[in-house]
Tab-separated table of C-alpha atoms in Angstrom:
chain	number	residue	atom	x	y	z
A	256	MET	CA	29.476	-4.165	24.068
A	257	THR	CA	27.738	-4.421	27.347
A	258	ALA	CA	26.694	-7.718	28.635
A	259	GLU	CA	22.886	-8.468	28.377
A	260	THR	CA	23.147	-11.137	31.028
A	261	ALA	CA	25.036	-11.066	34.443
A	262	ALA	CA	26.654	-14.532	33.738
A	263	PRO	CA	27.224	-15.162	30.035
A	264	HIS	CA	25.000	-17.941	28.524
A	265	PRO	CA	26.918	-20.759	26.947
A	266	LEU	CA	25.574	-19.639	23.497
A	267	VAL	CA	26.743	-16.133	24.101
A	268	ALA	CA	30.266	-17.498	24.685
A	269	THR	CA	29.873	-19.607	21.572
A	270	ALA	CA	28.738	-16.641	19.432
A	271	ARG	CA	31.746	-14.598	20.578
A	272	ALA	CA	34.147	-17.388	19.772
A	273	LEU	CA	32.604	-17.776	16.371
A	274	ALA	CA	32.805	-13.932	15.843
A	275	ASP	CA	36.305	-13.693	16.961
A	276	ASP	CA	37.849	-16.722	15.415
A	277	LEU	CA	35.927	-16.823	12.028
A	278	LEU	CA	33.523	-14.223	11.131
A	279	ALA	CA	35.277	-10.843	11.928
A	280	PRO	CA	38.609	-11.948	10.552
A	281	HIS	CA	37.037	-12.727	7.197
A	282	ALA	CA	34.263	-10.001	7.085
A	283	GLU	CA	35.826	-7.796	4.399
A	284	ARG	CA	36.552	-10.805	2.134
A	285	VAL	CA	32.995	-12.065	2.669
A	286	ASP	CA	31.545	-8.635	1.958
A	287	GLN	CA	33.300	-8.817	-1.467
A	288	GLU	CA	32.928	-12.341	-2.394
A	289	GLY	CA	29.836	-13.689	-0.631
A	290	VAL	CA	28.910	-15.638	2.421
A	291	PRO	CA	30.591	-19.087	1.975
A	292	ALA	CA	28.885	-22.372	2.754
A	293	SER	CA	31.705	-22.953	5.256
A	294	HIS	CA	30.467	-20.019	7.391
A	295	ILE	CA	26.951	-21.414	7.368
A	296	GLU	CA	28.181	-24.850	8.211
A	297	ALA	CA	29.978	-23.288	11.251
A	298	VAL	CA	26.826	-21.585	12.376
A	299	ARG	CA	24.843	-24.895	11.961
A	300	ARG	CA	27.460	-26.748	14.186
A	301	SER	CA	27.480	-24.007	16.834
A	302	GLY	CA	23.971	-24.689	18.141
A	303	LEU	CA	23.128	-20.990	17.650
A	304	LEU	CA	20.198	-21.802	15.239
A	305	GLY	CA	18.415	-23.441	18.036
A	306	VAL	CA	18.831	-20.588	20.577
A	307	SER	CA	15.166	-19.976	20.887
A	308	ALA	CA	13.831	-23.456	20.035
A	309	PRO	CA	12.177	-25.595	22.820
A	310	LYS	CA	14.553	-27.841	24.613
A	311	GLU	CA	12.289	-30.924	24.035
A	312	TYR	CA	12.957	-30.425	20.277
A	313	GLY	CA	16.707	-30.110	20.673
A	314	GLY	CA	17.004	-26.336	21.090
A	315	ALA	CA	18.431	-24.251	23.867
A	316	GLY	CA	15.146	-22.764	25.016
A	317	ALA	CA	17.187	-19.505	25.886
A	318	PRO	CA	15.521	-16.308	26.921
A	319	ASP	CA	15.057	-13.406	24.457
A	320	SER	CA	17.846	-11.622	26.166
A	321	VAL	CA	20.291	-14.222	25.173
A	322	ALA	CA	18.944	-14.463	21.565
A	323	ARG	CA	19.344	-10.665	21.267
A	324	GLU	CA	22.870	-10.686	22.520
A	325	VAL	CA	23.823	-13.510	20.124
A	326	GLN	CA	22.245	-11.568	17.187
A	327	GLU	CA	24.252	-8.367	18.205
A	328	ILE	CA	27.534	-10.296	18.270
A	329	LEU	CA	27.054	-11.908	14.923
A	330	ALA	CA	25.817	-8.726	13.252
A	331	GLY	CA	28.847	-6.786	14.583
A	332	ALA	CA	31.323	-9.398	13.356
A	333	CYS	CA	29.862	-10.023	9.835
A	334	CYS	CA	26.512	-8.568	8.958
A	335	SER	CA	26.094	-10.582	5.792
A	336	THR	CA	26.412	-13.938	7.672
A	337	TRP	CA	24.140	-12.504	10.348
A	338	PHE	CA	21.535	-11.617	7.785
A	339	VAL	CA	21.464	-15.070	6.341
A	340	GLN	CA	21.161	-16.894	9.597
A	341	THR	CA	18.753	-14.431	11.185
A	342	GLN	CA	16.059	-15.323	8.756
A	343	HIS	CA	16.040	-18.821	10.342
A	344	HIS	CA	14.705	-17.829	13.752
A	345	THR	CA	11.250	-16.636	12.636
A	346	PRO	CA	10.219	-20.029	11.345
A	347	VAL	CA	11.525	-21.646	14.406
A	348	ARG	CA	9.442	-19.439	16.695
A	349	LEU	CA	6.451	-19.865	14.556
A	350	LEU	CA	6.764	-23.680	14.590
A	351	ALA	CA	7.186	-23.600	18.466
A	352	LYS	CA	3.738	-22.052	18.726
A	353	SER	CA	2.036	-24.003	15.921
A	354	GLN	CA	-0.369	-26.811	16.646
A	355	LEU	CA	-0.359	-28.196	13.192
A	356	PRO	CA	1.380	-31.447	12.094
A	357	VAL	CA	4.193	-29.721	10.383
A	358	ARG	CA	5.549	-28.857	13.808
A	359	GLU	CA	6.599	-32.509	14.506
A	360	ARG	CA	8.177	-32.894	11.124
A	361	MET	CA	10.188	-29.626	10.985
A	362	LEU	CA	10.972	-28.181	14.361
A	363	ARG	CA	13.675	-30.656	15.402
A	364	PRO	CA	15.759	-30.436	12.253
A	365	LEU	CA	15.518	-26.702	12.260
A	366	ALA	CA	16.423	-26.404	15.928
A	367	SER	CA	19.442	-28.690	15.524
A	368	GLY	CA	20.762	-26.869	12.454
A	369	GLU	CA	20.194	-29.920	10.163
A	370	LEU	CA	18.041	-27.586	8.078
A	371	LEU	CA	18.560	-23.792	7.571
A	372	ALA	CA	15.372	-21.745	6.815
A	373	GLY	CA	14.823	-18.557	5.011
A	374	ILE	CA	11.819	-16.371	4.935
A	375	ALA	CA	9.660	-15.221	2.141
A	376	TYR	CA	6.848	-13.288	3.730
A	377	ALA	CA	7.848	-9.651	4.187
A	378	HIS	CA	5.635	-8.770	1.060
A	379	VAL	CA	2.505	-9.460	3.156
A	380	ARG	CA	3.199	-6.178	4.929
A	381	ALA	CA	2.254	-4.409	1.705
A	382	PHE	CA	-1.458	-5.301	2.193
A	383	PRO	CA	-3.883	-4.274	0.625
A	384	ARG	CA	-1.483	-4.789	-2.229
A	385	VAL	CA	-1.024	-8.565	-2.706
A	386	PRO	CA	2.212	-9.545	-4.281
A	387	VAL	CA	1.695	-13.200	-3.623
A	388	ARG	CA	-1.707	-14.910	-3.842
A	389	ALA	CA	-2.524	-18.163	-2.039
A	390	THR	CA	-5.374	-20.273	-3.447
A	391	ALA	CA	-6.848	-23.340	-1.787
A	392	GLU	CA	-6.814	-26.508	-3.886
A	393	ARG	CA	-8.145	-30.019	-3.094
A	394	ASP	CA	-4.943	-31.236	-1.456
A	395	GLY	CA	-3.195	-28.113	-0.544
A	396	TRP	CA	-2.282	-24.628	-1.724
A	397	ARG	CA	-1.248	-22.838	-4.925
A	398	PHE	CA	1.039	-19.771	-4.822
A	399	ASP	CA	1.251	-17.220	-7.489
A	400	GLY	CA	3.057	-13.789	-7.668
A	401	THR	CA	6.470	-12.328	-6.970
A	402	VAL	CA	8.528	-12.461	-3.782
A	403	PRO	CA	10.544	-9.226	-4.100
A	404	TRP	CA	13.376	-10.191	-1.665
A	405	TYR	CA	14.557	-13.653	-0.637
A	406	THR	CA	17.850	-13.931	1.230
A	407	GLY	CA	20.267	-16.807	1.440
A	408	TRP	CA	19.425	-18.403	-1.867
A	409	GLY	CA	21.766	-21.352	-2.498
A	410	LEU	CA	22.460	-21.436	1.333
A	411	ASN	CA	19.065	-22.252	2.784
A	412	ASP	CA	17.420	-25.697	2.777
A	413	VAL	CA	13.819	-24.559	3.145
A	414	MET	CA	11.806	-21.266	3.154
A	415	LEU	CA	8.826	-20.047	5.021
A	416	LEU	CA	6.426	-18.634	2.286
A	417	ALA	CA	3.380	-16.553	2.776
A	418	GLY	CA	0.504	-15.658	0.503
A	419	VAL	CA	-2.874	-13.846	1.053
A	420	THR	CA	-6.127	-15.474	0.111
A	421	ASP	CA	-9.173	-13.900	-1.633
A	422	SER	CA	-10.758	-13.659	1.832
A	423	ASP	CA	-7.671	-11.791	3.287
A	424	GLU	CA	-6.342	-14.750	5.268
A	425	ILE	CA	-2.546	-15.147	5.226
A	426	VAL	CA	-1.258	-18.653	4.665
A	427	PHE	CA	2.360	-19.536	5.860
A	428	ALA	CA	3.842	-22.832	4.584
A	429	PHE	CA	7.190	-24.396	4.032
A	430	ALA	CA	8.643	-25.011	0.670
A	431	ASP	CA	12.071	-26.328	-0.440
A	432	ALA	CA	14.463	-23.397	-1.289
A	433	ARG	CA	15.279	-24.469	-4.750
A	434	GLU	CA	14.042	-23.955	-8.164
A	435	GLN	CA	11.137	-26.399	-8.934
A	436	PRO	CA	7.934	-26.413	-10.925
A	437	GLY	CA	6.221	-23.045	-10.175
A	438	LEU	CA	9.248	-21.456	-8.581
A	439	ARG	CA	12.055	-19.592	-10.322
A	440	ALA	CA	14.668	-17.366	-8.857
A	441	SER	CA	16.280	-14.361	-10.343
A	442	GLN	CA	20.008	-13.882	-10.490
A	443	PRO	CA	21.549	-12.641	-7.176
A	444	MET	CA	21.035	-8.915	-6.793
A	445	ARG	CA	23.930	-6.559	-6.673
A	446	LEU	CA	23.184	-4.200	-3.685
A	447	ALA	CA	24.988	-1.377	-2.098
A	448	ALA	CA	25.460	-3.419	0.988
A	449	LEU	CA	25.070	-7.156	1.809
A	450	THR	CA	25.209	-8.428	-1.698
A	451	ALA	CA	27.137	-11.236	-0.086
A	452	ALA	CA	23.897	-12.388	1.540
A	453	ARG	CA	22.688	-13.861	-1.819
A	454	THR	CA	19.344	-12.005	-2.184
A	455	VAL	CA	17.084	-12.806	-5.062
A	456	SER	CA	13.520	-12.367	-6.094
A	457	LEU	CA	11.307	-15.324	-6.611
A	458	GLN	CA	8.637	-15.760	-9.370
A	459	LEU	CA	5.845	-18.009	-8.274
A	460	ASP	CA	3.730	-19.471	-11.157
A	461	GLY	CA	1.416	-22.149	-9.630
A	462	LEU	CA	3.796	-23.395	-6.923
A	463	ARG	CA	1.814	-26.104	-5.179
A	464	LEU	CA	2.451	-27.031	-1.710
A	465	PRO	CA	0.656	-29.780	0.403
A	466	GLU	CA	-1.712	-29.052	3.291
A	467	GLU	CA	0.785	-30.689	5.602
A	468	SER	CA	3.345	-27.970	4.807
A	469	VAL	CA	1.190	-25.227	6.323
A	470	VAL	CA	2.434	-23.693	9.583
A	471	LEU	CA	-0.201	-20.963	10.115
A	472	ARG	CA	-3.288	-19.565	8.800
A	473	THR	CA	-4.475	-16.141	10.213
A	474	PRO	CA	-6.619	-13.148	9.256
A	475	GLN	CA	-4.566	-10.227	7.793
A	476	GLU	CA	-5.711	-7.966	10.584
A	477	LYS	CA	-4.555	-10.340	13.254
A	478	PHE	CA	-1.193	-10.812	11.630
A	479	ALA	CA	-0.692	-7.076	11.450
A	480	LEU	CA	-1.141	-6.706	15.099
A	481	ILE	CA	1.209	-9.557	15.895
A	482	ASP	CA	3.761	-8.216	13.412
A	483	LEU	CA	3.780	-4.707	14.843
A	484	PRO	CA	6.563	-5.205	17.494
A	485	ARG	CA	8.737	-6.937	14.963
A	486	SER	CA	8.956	-3.823	12.900
A	487	THR	CA	8.771	-1.211	15.729
A	488	ASN	CA	11.262	-2.826	18.116
A	489	THR	CA	14.937	-2.014	17.413
A	490	SER	CA	16.859	-4.788	15.789
A	491	PRO	CA	19.782	-6.128	17.764
A	492	ALA	CA	21.856	-5.850	14.617
A	493	VAL	CA	21.647	-2.044	14.785
A	494	PHE	CA	23.526	-2.185	18.181
A	495	GLY	CA	25.918	-4.841	16.958
A	496	VAL	CA	27.070	-2.721	13.978
A	497	ALA	CA	27.185	0.525	16.136
A	498	TYR	CA	29.402	-1.205	18.776
A	499	ALA	CA	31.618	-2.761	16.108
A	500	ALA	CA	32.152	0.810	14.631
A	501	LEU	CA	33.028	2.107	18.014
A	502	ARG	CA	35.641	-0.442	18.390
A	503	VAL	CA	37.118	0.621	15.028
A	504	LEU	CA	37.053	4.128	16.257
A	505	GLU	CA	38.898	3.163	19.340
A	506	GLU	CA	41.432	1.362	17.464
A	507	ALA	CA	42.063	4.507	15.512
A	508	GLY	CA	43.046	6.225	18.702
A	509	GLU	CA	39.792	8.049	19.208
A	510	ALA	CA	38.696	6.554	22.548
A	511	GLN	CA	37.743	10.042	23.735
A	512	THR	CA	35.267	10.360	20.903
A	513	ALA	CA	33.970	6.827	21.230
A	514	ARG	CA	33.182	7.033	24.964
A	515	PRO	CA	30.224	9.402	25.030
A	516	LEU	CA	28.739	7.567	22.049
A	517	ARG	CA	28.999	4.230	23.785
A	518	ASP	CA	27.387	5.642	26.880
A	519	ARG	CA	24.419	6.911	24.885
A	520	LEU	CA	24.196	3.696	22.977
A	521	ASP	CA	24.264	1.664	26.160
A	522	GLU	CA	21.305	3.637	27.561
A	523	VAL	CA	19.191	3.523	24.389
A	524	ARG	CA	19.881	-0.187	24.115
A	525	ARG	CA	18.733	-0.716	27.764
A	526	GLN	CA	15.497	1.166	27.118
A	527	ALA	CA	14.749	-0.519	23.814
A	528	TYR	CA	15.165	-4.021	25.250
A	529	GLU	CA	13.070	-3.218	28.236
A	530	LEU	CA	10.170	-2.391	25.944
A	531	ALA	CA	10.954	-5.418	23.841
A	532	ASP	CA	10.303	-7.501	26.856
A	533	HIS	CA	7.116	-5.588	27.745
A	534	PRO	CA	4.323	-8.252	28.335
A	535	VAL	CA	1.932	-6.571	25.815
A	536	PRO	CA	4.021	-6.455	22.629
A	537	HIS	CA	1.758	-4.143	20.599
A	538	GLU	CA	1.635	-1.321	23.211
A	539	HIS	CA	3.930	1.676	23.576
A	540	VAL	CA	4.386	1.824	19.865
A	541	GLU	CA	5.367	5.555	19.862
A	542	GLU	CA	8.024	4.845	22.429
A	543	ARG	CA	9.392	1.891	20.454
A	544	LEU	CA	9.560	3.931	17.336
A	545	ALA	CA	11.334	6.871	19.152
A	546	LEU	CA	13.927	4.547	20.539
A	547	LYS	CA	14.358	2.824	17.198
A	548	THR	CA	15.152	6.134	15.390
A	549	ARG	CA	17.383	7.206	18.200
A	550	SER	CA	19.332	4.017	17.861
A	551	TYR	CA	19.586	4.642	14.051
A	552	ASP	CA	20.999	8.117	14.928
A	553	LEU	CA	23.651	6.643	17.190
A	554	MET	CA	24.599	3.911	14.719
A	555	ARG	CA	24.927	6.478	11.996
A	556	ALA	CA	27.108	8.616	14.228
A	557	ALA	CA	29.222	5.673	15.314
A	558	THR	CA	29.930	4.525	11.672
A	559	THR	CA	30.417	7.985	10.458
A	560	ALA	CA	32.916	8.656	13.256
A	561	ALA	CA	34.800	5.442	12.236
A	562	VAL	CA	35.024	6.772	8.570
A	563	VAL	CA	36.111	10.267	9.597
A	564	ALA	CA	38.753	8.886	11.940
A	565	GLY	CA	40.175	6.638	9.337
A	566	GLY	CA	40.309	9.348	6.625
A	567	GLY	CA	40.957	8.526	3.015
A	568	ARG	CA	41.910	4.952	3.855
A	569	THR	CA	38.218	4.168	4.561
A	570	MET	CA	37.397	4.648	0.896
A	571	ASP	CA	39.206	1.294	0.302
A	572	VAL	CA	36.466	-1.327	0.066
A	573	GLY	CA	38.566	-3.535	2.300
A	574	HIS	CA	38.426	-1.139	5.203
A	575	PRO	CA	35.996	-2.106	8.043
A	576	ALA	CA	34.811	1.414	8.679
A	577	GLN	CA	33.473	1.666	5.123
A	578	ARG	CA	31.906	-1.882	5.365
A	579	LEU	CA	30.288	-1.006	8.647
A	580	ALA	CA	28.868	2.344	7.213
A	581	ARG	CA	27.328	0.362	4.261
A	582	GLU	CA	25.911	-2.207	6.628
A	583	GLY	CA	24.504	0.500	8.738
A	584	MET	CA	22.794	2.044	5.636
A	585	PHE	CA	21.211	-1.255	4.902
A	586	LEU	CA	19.776	-1.697	8.517
A	587	LEU	CA	18.077	1.671	8.182
A	588	VAL	CA	15.701	-0.002	5.638
A	589	GLN	CA	15.797	-3.597	6.585
A	590	GLY	CA	12.277	-4.785	7.599
A	591	GLN	CA	10.924	-1.163	7.092
A	592	THR	CA	7.249	-0.551	7.076
A	593	SER	CA	5.263	2.569	6.213
A	594	VAL	CA	4.915	3.363	9.878
A	595	VAL	CA	8.629	2.988	10.595
A	596	ARG	CA	9.573	5.012	7.536
A	597	ARG	CA	7.227	7.857	8.533
A	598	ALA	CA	8.577	7.960	12.207
A	599	HIS	CA	12.230	7.860	10.876
A	600	LEU	CA	11.641	10.734	8.320
A	601	ASP	CA	9.793	12.802	10.912
A	602	ALA	CA	12.842	12.336	13.362
A	603	LEU	CA	15.177	13.366	10.653
A	604	THR	CA	13.245	16.463	9.901
A	605	GLU	CA	13.424	17.421	13.649
A	606	ILE	CA	17.205	16.961	13.515
A	607	ARG	CA	17.348	19.260	10.517
A	608	GLU	CA	15.250	21.902	12.139
A	609	SER	CA	17.133	21.883	15.349
A	610	SER	CA	20.591	22.216	13.721
């Protein structure tokens, strides 16, 4: 992996040590058995949960370049552990911008790792379909509906939950990540990849949250604009898994095959991160999508090459190449929106026509 910063930030060094000493050596076992609480405890102690949190609240206040490199390292080492902890950073960023009282109550314990947060809001991207309805009540809000995907159940302390009101306003509020009156979880889902991350669906039947738990209220149209770069920018995890696959390929004696793939990946990564840092985040959408689909192509090429180089041995569920290929498949649809899906399918059609 190329370095994102000229001199490694202390949290980058911390992430590499955590990856090398704990996450990567146990990644195959975690893939089969689930993310253990001990992994999450190690992440809590590391300070990585506060990488983007303000310093005055106990965080590192690190630039986005550092946060991206940390996420790459963790995803390449153990994608399941990465996926649990990556949920945490959206609530932290949202709290840092909030002017509501919940900021003073929640930001410091989240920045320090005392609390680990999950997210239950991707369903609002389905608008005008409304899987979760938020209804104002005298002292707070009532939430009803179904959260299709919630990751980290049993590992997270709190969740950032979102629902849509009758007036098309989105309400974000914190809730305890446990069964309670009005909130029931399914059994953990068995998935083709990242079953280890403990993903469930949540049934909401009159879950009541107080007004002081609200982080943000915003019109749906405004949220969609703010959310656009989250879905159109390339996830650092894509690069993390791709670089990990190239290392497996090199270890299989295929450095000559890995070298041109690494060069192309380095260049796409550079361009994608330059756009991610653009001062107007909702501009250059077509370019962002083009780089995202190109990064998918390179990740798929890297994981496929690792499988091919390993031969029949890679069909063993304990082989890293096979695990990385499944993790790569998961990343193709993680956080997917209709816009991203269309761009990716169109790009795949172009590949087929040019072959």
